[in-house]
XYZ file of C-alpha atoms in Angstrom:
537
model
C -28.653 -20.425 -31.692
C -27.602 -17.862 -28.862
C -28.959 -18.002 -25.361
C -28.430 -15.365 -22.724
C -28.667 -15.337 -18.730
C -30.975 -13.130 -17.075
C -30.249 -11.103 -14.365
C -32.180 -8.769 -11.915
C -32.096 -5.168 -11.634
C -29.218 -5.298 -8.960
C -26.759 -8.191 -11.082
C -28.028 -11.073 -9.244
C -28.082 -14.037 -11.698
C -31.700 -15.582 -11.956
C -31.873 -19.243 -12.230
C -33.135 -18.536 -16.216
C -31.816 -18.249 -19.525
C -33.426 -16.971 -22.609
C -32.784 -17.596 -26.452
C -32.028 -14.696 -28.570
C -35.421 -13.086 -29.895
C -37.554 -14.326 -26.480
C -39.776 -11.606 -25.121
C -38.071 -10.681 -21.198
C -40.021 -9.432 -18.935
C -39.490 -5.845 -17.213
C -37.268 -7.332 -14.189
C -35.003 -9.521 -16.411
C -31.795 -8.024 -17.781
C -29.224 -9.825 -20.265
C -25.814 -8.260 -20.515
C -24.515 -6.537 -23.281
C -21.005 -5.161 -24.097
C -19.528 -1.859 -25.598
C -15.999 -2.303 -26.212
C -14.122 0.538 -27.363
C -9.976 0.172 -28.508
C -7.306 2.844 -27.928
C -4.267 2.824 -29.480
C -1.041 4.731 -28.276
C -2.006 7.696 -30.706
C -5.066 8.393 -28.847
C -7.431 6.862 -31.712
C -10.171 4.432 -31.543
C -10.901 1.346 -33.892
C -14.403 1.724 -35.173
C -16.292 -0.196 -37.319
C -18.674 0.493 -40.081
C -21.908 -1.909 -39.853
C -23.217 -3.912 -42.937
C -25.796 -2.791 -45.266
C -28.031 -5.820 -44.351
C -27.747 -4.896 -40.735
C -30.178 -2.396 -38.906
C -28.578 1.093 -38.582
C -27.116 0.423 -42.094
C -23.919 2.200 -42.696
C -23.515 3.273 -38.902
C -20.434 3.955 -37.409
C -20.237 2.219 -33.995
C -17.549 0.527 -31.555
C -17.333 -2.888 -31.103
C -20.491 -4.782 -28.864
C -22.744 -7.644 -28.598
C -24.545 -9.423 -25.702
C -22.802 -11.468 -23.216
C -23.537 -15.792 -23.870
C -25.385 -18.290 -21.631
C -22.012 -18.911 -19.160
C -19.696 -15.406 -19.879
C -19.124 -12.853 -17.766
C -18.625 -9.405 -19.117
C -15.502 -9.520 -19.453
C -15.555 -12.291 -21.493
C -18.240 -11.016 -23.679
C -16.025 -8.091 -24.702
C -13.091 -10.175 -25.326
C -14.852 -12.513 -27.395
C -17.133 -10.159 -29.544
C -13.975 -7.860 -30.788
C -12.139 -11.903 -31.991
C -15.748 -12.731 -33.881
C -16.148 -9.608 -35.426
C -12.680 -8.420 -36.193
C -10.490 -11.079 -35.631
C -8.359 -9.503 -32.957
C -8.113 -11.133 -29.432
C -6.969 -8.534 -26.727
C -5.111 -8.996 -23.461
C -7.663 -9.326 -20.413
C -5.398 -6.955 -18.500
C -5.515 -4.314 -21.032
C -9.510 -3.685 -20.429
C -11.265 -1.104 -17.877
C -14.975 -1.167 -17.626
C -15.405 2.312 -17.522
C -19.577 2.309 -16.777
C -22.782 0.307 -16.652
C -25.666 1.364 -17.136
C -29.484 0.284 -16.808
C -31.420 -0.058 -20.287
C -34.952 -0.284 -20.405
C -36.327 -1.893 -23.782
C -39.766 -2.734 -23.962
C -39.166 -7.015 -24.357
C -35.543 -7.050 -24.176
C -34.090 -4.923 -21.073
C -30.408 -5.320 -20.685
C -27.400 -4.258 -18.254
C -24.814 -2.077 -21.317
C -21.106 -2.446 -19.634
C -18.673 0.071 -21.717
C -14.737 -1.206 -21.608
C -12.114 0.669 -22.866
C -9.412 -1.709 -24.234
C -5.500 -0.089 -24.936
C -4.104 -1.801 -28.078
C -1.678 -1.049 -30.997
C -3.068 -3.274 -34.209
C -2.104 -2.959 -37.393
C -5.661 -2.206 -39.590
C -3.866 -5.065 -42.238
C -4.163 -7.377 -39.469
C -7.936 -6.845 -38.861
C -10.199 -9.877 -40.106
C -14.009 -8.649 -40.206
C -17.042 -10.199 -40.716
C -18.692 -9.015 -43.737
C -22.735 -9.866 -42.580
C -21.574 -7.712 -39.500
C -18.707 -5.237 -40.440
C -18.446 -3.457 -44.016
C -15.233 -1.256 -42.874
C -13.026 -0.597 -39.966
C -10.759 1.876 -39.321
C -8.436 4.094 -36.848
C -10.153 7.533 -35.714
C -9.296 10.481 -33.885
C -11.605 11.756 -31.241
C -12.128 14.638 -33.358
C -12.709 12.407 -36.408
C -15.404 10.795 -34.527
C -17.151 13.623 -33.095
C -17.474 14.929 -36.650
C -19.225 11.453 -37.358
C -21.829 11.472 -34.700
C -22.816 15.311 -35.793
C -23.358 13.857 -38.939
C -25.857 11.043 -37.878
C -23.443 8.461 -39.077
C -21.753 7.074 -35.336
C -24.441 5.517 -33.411
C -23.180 6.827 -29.724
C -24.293 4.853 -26.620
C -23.992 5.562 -22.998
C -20.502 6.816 -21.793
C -19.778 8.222 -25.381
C -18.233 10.834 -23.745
C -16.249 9.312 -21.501
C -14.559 6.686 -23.253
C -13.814 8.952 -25.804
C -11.632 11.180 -22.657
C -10.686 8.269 -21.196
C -7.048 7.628 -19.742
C -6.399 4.826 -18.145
C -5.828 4.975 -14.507
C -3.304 6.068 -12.227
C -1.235 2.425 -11.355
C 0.759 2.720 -8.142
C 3.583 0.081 -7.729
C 6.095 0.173 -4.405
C 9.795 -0.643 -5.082
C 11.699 -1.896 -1.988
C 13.912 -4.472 -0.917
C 11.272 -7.207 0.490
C 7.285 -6.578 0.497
C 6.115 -6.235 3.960
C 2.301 -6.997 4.729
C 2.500 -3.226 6.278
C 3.433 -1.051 3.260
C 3.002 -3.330 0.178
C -0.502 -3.940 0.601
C -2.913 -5.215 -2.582
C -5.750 -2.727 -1.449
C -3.529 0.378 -2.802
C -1.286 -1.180 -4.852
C -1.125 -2.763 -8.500
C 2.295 -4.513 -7.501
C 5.498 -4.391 -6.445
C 9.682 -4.402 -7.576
C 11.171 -6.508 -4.888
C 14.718 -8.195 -4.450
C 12.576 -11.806 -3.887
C 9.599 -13.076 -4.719
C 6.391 -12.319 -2.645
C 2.595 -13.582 -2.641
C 1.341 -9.832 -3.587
C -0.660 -9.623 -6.784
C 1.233 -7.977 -9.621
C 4.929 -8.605 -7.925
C 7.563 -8.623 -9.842
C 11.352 -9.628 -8.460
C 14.981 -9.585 -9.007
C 15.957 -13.346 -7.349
C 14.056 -16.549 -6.525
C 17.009 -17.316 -4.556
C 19.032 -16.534 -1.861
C 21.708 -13.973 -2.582
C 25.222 -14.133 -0.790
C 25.539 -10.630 -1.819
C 22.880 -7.868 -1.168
C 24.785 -5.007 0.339
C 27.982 -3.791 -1.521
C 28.093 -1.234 -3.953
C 28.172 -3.204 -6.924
C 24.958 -5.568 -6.383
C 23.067 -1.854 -5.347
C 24.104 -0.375 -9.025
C 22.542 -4.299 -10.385
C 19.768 -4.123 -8.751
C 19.543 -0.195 -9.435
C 19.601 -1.155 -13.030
C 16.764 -3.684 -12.760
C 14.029 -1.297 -10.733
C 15.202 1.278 -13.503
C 14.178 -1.481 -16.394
C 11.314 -3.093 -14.761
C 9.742 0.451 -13.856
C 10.319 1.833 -17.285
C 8.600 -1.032 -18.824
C 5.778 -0.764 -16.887
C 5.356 3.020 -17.302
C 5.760 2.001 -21.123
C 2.637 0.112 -20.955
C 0.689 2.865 -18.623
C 2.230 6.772 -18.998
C -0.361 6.765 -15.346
C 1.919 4.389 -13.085
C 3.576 6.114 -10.142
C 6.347 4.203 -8.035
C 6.877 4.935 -4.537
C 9.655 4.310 -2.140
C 9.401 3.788 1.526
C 12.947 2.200 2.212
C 15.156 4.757 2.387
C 18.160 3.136 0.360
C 16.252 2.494 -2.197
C 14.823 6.255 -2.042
C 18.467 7.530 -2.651
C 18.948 4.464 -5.195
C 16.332 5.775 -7.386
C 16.873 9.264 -6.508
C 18.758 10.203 -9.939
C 15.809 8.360 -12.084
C 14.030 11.517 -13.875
C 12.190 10.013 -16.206
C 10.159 7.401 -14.054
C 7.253 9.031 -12.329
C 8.608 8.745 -8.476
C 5.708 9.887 -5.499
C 7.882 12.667 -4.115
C 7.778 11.584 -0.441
C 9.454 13.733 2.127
C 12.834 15.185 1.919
C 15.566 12.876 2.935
C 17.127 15.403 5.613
C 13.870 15.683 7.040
C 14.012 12.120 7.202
C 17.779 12.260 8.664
C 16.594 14.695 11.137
C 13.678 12.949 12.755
C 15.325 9.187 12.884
C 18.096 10.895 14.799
C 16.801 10.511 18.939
C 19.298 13.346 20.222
C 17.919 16.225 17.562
C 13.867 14.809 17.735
C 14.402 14.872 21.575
C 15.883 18.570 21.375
C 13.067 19.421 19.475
C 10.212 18.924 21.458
C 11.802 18.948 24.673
C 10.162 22.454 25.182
C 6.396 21.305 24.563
C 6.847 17.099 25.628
C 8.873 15.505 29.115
C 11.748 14.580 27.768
C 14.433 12.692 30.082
C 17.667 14.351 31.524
C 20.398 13.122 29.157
C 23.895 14.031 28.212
C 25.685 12.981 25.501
C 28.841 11.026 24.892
C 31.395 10.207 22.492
C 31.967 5.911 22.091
C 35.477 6.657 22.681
C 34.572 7.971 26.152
C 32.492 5.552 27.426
C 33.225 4.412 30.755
C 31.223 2.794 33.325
C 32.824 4.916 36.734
C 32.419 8.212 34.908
C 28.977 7.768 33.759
C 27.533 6.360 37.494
C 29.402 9.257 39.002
C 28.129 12.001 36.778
C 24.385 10.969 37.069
C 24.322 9.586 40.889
C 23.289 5.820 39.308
C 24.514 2.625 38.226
C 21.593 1.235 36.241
C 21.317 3.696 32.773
C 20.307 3.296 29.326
C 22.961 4.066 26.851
C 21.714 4.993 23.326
C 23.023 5.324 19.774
C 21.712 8.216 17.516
C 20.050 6.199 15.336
C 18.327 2.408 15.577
C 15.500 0.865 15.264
C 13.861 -2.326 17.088
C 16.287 -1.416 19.821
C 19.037 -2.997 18.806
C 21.144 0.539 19.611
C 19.524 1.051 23.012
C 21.853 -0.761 25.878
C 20.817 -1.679 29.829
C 23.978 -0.809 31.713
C 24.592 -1.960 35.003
C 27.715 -2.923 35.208
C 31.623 -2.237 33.677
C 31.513 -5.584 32.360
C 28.402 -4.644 30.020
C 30.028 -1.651 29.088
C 32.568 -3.138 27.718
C 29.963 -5.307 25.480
C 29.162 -2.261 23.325
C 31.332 -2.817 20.254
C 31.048 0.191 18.469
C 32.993 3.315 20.153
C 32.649 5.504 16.632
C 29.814 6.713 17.976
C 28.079 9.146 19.914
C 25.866 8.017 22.508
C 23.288 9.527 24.727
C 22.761 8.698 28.815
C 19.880 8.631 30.756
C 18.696 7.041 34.009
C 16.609 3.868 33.981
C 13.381 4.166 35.359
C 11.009 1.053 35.331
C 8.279 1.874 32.609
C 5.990 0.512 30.280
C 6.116 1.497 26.390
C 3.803 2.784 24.466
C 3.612 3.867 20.584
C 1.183 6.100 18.949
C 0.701 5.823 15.184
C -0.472 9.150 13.502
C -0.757 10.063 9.761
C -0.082 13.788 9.167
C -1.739 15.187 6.417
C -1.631 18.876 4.992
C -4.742 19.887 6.782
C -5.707 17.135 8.960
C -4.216 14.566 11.497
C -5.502 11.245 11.927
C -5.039 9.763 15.386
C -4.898 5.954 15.695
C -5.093 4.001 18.460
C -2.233 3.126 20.794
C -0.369 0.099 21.368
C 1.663 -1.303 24.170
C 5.259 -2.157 22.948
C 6.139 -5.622 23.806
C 9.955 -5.249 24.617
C 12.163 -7.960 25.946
C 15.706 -7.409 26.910
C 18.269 -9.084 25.199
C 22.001 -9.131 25.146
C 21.591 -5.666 27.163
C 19.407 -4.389 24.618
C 15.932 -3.201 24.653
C 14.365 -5.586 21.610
C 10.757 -4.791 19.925
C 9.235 -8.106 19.710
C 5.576 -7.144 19.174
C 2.589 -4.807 19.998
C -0.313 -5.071 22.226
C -3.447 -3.273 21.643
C -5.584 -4.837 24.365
C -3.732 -3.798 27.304
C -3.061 -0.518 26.330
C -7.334 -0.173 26.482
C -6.542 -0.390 29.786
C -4.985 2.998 30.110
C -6.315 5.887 32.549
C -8.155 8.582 30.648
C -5.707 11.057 32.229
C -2.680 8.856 30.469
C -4.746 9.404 27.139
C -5.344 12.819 27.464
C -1.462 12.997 27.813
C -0.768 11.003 24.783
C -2.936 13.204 22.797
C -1.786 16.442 23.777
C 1.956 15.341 23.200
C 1.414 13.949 20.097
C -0.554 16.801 18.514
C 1.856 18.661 19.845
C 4.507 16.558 18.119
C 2.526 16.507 15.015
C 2.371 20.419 14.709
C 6.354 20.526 14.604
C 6.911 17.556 12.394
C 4.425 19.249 9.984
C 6.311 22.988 9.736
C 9.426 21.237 8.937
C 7.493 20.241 5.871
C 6.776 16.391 6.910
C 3.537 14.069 5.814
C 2.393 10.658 6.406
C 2.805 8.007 8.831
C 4.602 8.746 11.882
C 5.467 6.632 15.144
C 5.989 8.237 18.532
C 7.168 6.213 21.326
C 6.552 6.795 25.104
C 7.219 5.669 28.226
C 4.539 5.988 30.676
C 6.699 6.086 34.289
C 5.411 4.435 37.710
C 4.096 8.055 38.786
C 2.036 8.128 35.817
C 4.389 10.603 33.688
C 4.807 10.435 30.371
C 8.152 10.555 28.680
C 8.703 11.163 25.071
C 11.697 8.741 23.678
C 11.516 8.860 19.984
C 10.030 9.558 16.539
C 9.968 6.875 14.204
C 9.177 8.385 10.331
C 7.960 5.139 8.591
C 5.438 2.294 8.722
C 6.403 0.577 11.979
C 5.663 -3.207 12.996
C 2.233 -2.808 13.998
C 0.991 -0.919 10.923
C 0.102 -4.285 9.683
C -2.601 -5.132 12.255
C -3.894 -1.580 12.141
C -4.468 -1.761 8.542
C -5.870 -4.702 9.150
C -8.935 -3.095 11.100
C -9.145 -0.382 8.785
C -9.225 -2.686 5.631
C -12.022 -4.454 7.172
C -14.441 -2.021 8.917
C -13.440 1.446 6.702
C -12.418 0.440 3.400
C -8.752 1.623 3.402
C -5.306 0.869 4.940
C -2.231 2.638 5.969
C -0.494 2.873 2.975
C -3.122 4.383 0.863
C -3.377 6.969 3.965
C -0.352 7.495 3.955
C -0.476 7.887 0.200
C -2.802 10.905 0.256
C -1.043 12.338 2.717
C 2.161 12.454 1.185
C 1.056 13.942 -2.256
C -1.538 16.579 -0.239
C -4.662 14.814 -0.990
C -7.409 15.298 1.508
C -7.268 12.491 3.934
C -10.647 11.609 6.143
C -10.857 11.196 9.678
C -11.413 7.351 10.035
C -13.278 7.068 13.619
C -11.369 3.670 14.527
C -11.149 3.327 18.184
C -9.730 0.703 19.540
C -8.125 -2.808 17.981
C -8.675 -6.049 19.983
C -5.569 -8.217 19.174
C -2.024 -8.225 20.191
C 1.086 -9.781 17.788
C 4.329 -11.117 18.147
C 7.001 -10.821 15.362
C 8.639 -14.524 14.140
C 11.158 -15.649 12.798
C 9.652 -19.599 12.590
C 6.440 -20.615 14.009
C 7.959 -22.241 16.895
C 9.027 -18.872 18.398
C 6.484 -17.634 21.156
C 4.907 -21.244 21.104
C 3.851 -20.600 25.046
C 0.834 -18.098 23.841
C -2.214 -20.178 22.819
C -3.981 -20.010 19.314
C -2.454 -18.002 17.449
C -3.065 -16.640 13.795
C -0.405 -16.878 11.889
C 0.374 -13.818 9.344
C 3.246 -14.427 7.061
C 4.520 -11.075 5.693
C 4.857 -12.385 2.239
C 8.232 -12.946 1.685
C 10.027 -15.616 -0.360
C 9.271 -18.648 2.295
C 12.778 -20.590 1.448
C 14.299 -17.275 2.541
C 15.797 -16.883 6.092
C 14.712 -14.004 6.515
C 11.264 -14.586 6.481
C 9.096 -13.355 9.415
C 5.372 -14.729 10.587
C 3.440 -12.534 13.265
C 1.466 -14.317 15.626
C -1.955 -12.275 16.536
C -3.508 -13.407 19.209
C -7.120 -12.123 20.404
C -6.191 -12.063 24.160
C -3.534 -9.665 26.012
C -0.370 -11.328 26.224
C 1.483 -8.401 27.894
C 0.981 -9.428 30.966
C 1.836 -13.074 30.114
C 5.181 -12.795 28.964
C 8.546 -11.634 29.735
C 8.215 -8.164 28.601
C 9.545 -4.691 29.990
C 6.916 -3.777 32.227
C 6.249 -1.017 35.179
């Protein structure tokens, strides 16, 4: 005996069931299935129904209603077993529509799956009260049928019949990171360790000694190469896309796996380097007066002569978190900077307070997001990001904003001509007089994307990376009207760090916990610029 759930109009379960052959009335819906199979030859398994059945003789796809206690998923997973022996993978399925039916005495809710399976017709076990014959067709084979009069076509005929399964997008990096590798856009990841993310899939769940010389890279080259090939084996649709660049060059020679083109690497070059980015806009955006340097020529007297002070910033041409930005005030920290391969840019210190603006460049459009306060703290001489504040910097004058807009549109417009999409970071420093000075560009997610994908997750329905996304292949990107973000964050390395700010949340960025180099960010709901020991006019 078969009994059904009821439903309303809108999928809400009512408190009823029903047996098989009971009169509904008009507002109660049971669920029934459609379940077509595709094979990798683009044919479909249909079945041929009994003579004793109605529709005698029919050609039809698989179906049936959904039992007291399924969902229908598990309808269409268990009617294909009962009626032809076959039990298919749960991932394999797409419900590809649903569709309101109403039957005078037995209204229902029709969900059509399409289901992507190679079986052998030898290995198909049929009932014969339901099923007289089964067998593989082409979609032109079965058009022919239903302009006979012998396939019985329900809703979405069309469609499953064109159906292709959906575009899969996977990121390949190093280590997920909560602000690129995020489940809303993506159907998983290839990652050197473990991470919580759905659909991850990774090289080591353990620490490596070795990660960085040539011969591990061409290992793990070989494993993304594997791994991705395997899953575009399954799904011909699956895209893979590479943030990091490393592993942008590592896959760089991999034809035949469908890589998201990004941006050009020397575009990339071009815009991480802080001496070319600040010759670039230095016409349109206040720049600082700078010279530059070879390492080998560094020297404390020479540099406080040539630019009348003894307290300047010393810079590397590439760097990020600050760890190749250096407070100088004296021969003896000079001396500290190791590396004298280098060139180095000088500039004057001038008590400031930082400030980052996050934009996504699209072909057409630009989407502004709001600004942050950079939480720096020196250390060892050099200027370390530690965090972002998004509270204080609501505390900006209009006229500061105004000046943050114009310079980064005019930023943007430059960036774009040279042929470059998606995220983008621009760092400030807004100057005791109330000038702003342009520092550097930063051409990738940054720390804070997390907590600004956050916001947009929650109150738009989409995140950074999928932004980024369309704006990196030239899909439109919308405007998303998000104004302001009440939290500021702290990056961790243990949840000790930072312990003098109250209640915090506690993000972990997904990582392999055992690992060291796991990081937590602490978001707090209050300001904590002001609190802490942070560079600050």
């Amino acid at each position: 005996m078969e009994f059904w759930d009821l439903y309303d109009e809108k999928r809400q379960k009512l408190n009823k069931t029903v047996k098989r052959g009971d009169k509904l009335n008009d507002d109660e819906y049971h669920i029934v299935v459609n379940v077509w199979i595709k094979n990798s030859k683009n044919e479909f398994l249909i079945t041929q129904r009994s003579k004793t059945k109605s529709f005698p003789l029919m050609w039809e796809c698989t179906g049936g209603s959904a039992l007291e206690g399924e969902d229908s998923l598990d309808a269409a997973i268990r009617e294909v077993e009962e009626e032809l022996g076959v039990k298919l993978n749960r991932n394999s399925g797409e419900l590809i529509g649903t569709k309101l039916r109403y039957y005078s005495g037995c209204p229902d809710i029709l969900d059509v799956w399409v289901f992507e399976a190679d079986i052998p017709i030898k290995k198909v076990v049929y009932q014969e009260e339901e099923v007289c014959n089964v067998m593989w067709a082409s979609v032109e084979k079965i058009k022919e049928l239903h302009l006979q009069n012998k396939f019985e076509a329900n809703a979405f005929f069309e469609e499953a019949l064109m159906y292709t399964k959906k575009e899969e997008i996977y990121y390949i990096g190093f280590n997920a990171n909560n602000a690129i590798c995020n489940e809303k856009l993506f159907n998983g990841s290839i990652t050197l360790y473990p991470t919580k993310e759905k659909g991850n899939i990774y090289f080591s769940d353990k620490s490596l000694p070795d990660t960085k010389s040539k011969e591990f890279m061409e290992k793990y080259k070989s494993y993304i190469y594997k791994t991705a090939k395997k899953i575009q084996s399954k799904n011909p649709n699956s895209k893979f896309l590479c943030f990091n660049e490393k592993i942008r060059k590592l896959c760089s020679d991999m034809k035949d796996i469908n890589i998201v083109k990004g941006n050009e690497a020397k575009t990339i070059d071009f815009l991480n380097n802080k001496f070319k980015t600040r010759d670039l806009v230095k016409d349109s955006v206040p720049v600082l007066d700078y010279f530059l340097i070879d390492g080998d020529k560094l020297d404390y007297d020479y540099i406080k002569g040539k630019i009348s002070c003894d307290k300047f910033i010393v810079q590397a041409e590439t760097g990020a978190g600050g760890n190749s930005t250096y407070l100088i005030d004296s021969k003896n920290k000079m001396d500290e900077i190791e590396d004298k391969t280098s060139k180095y840019c000088i500039s004057k210190y001038v008590n400031h307070t930082p400030l980052n603006v996050t934009l996504i460049i699209g072909e057409d459009d630009v989407i502004f997001l709001p600004i942050s306060v950079q939480l720096i703290r020196l250390t060892d001489n050099k200027f370390k990001y530690v965090g972002g504040d998004f509270i204080s910097s609501q505390t900006l004058s209009k006229t500061v904003i105004q000046k943050l807009d114009c310079y980064s549109n005019n930023i943007a417009e430059k960036v774009k001509k040279m042929g470059y999409r998606g995220i983008l970071g621009i760092d400030y420093i807004l100057c005791e007089n109330g000038d702003i000075i342009f520092m550097e560009i930063n051409p990738r997610f940054q720390a804070s994307s997390f907590l600004i994908s956050m916001y947009l997750e929650k109150h738009y329905n989409t995140n950074v990376a999928k932004l980024h996304y369309l704006a990196i292949t030239n899909s439109k990107i919308e405007q998303v009207p998000l104004i302001k973000i009440d939290n500021s964050f702290v990056n961790c390395n243990s949840e000790q760090k930072f312990d003098k700010f109250e209640n915090p949340k506690i993000v972990n960025n997904g990582y392999f916990e055992p690992n060291k180099s796991s990081v937590y960010r602490k978001v707090f709901d209050y300001s904590i610029f002001s609190e802490g020991d942070f560079e600050k006019l």
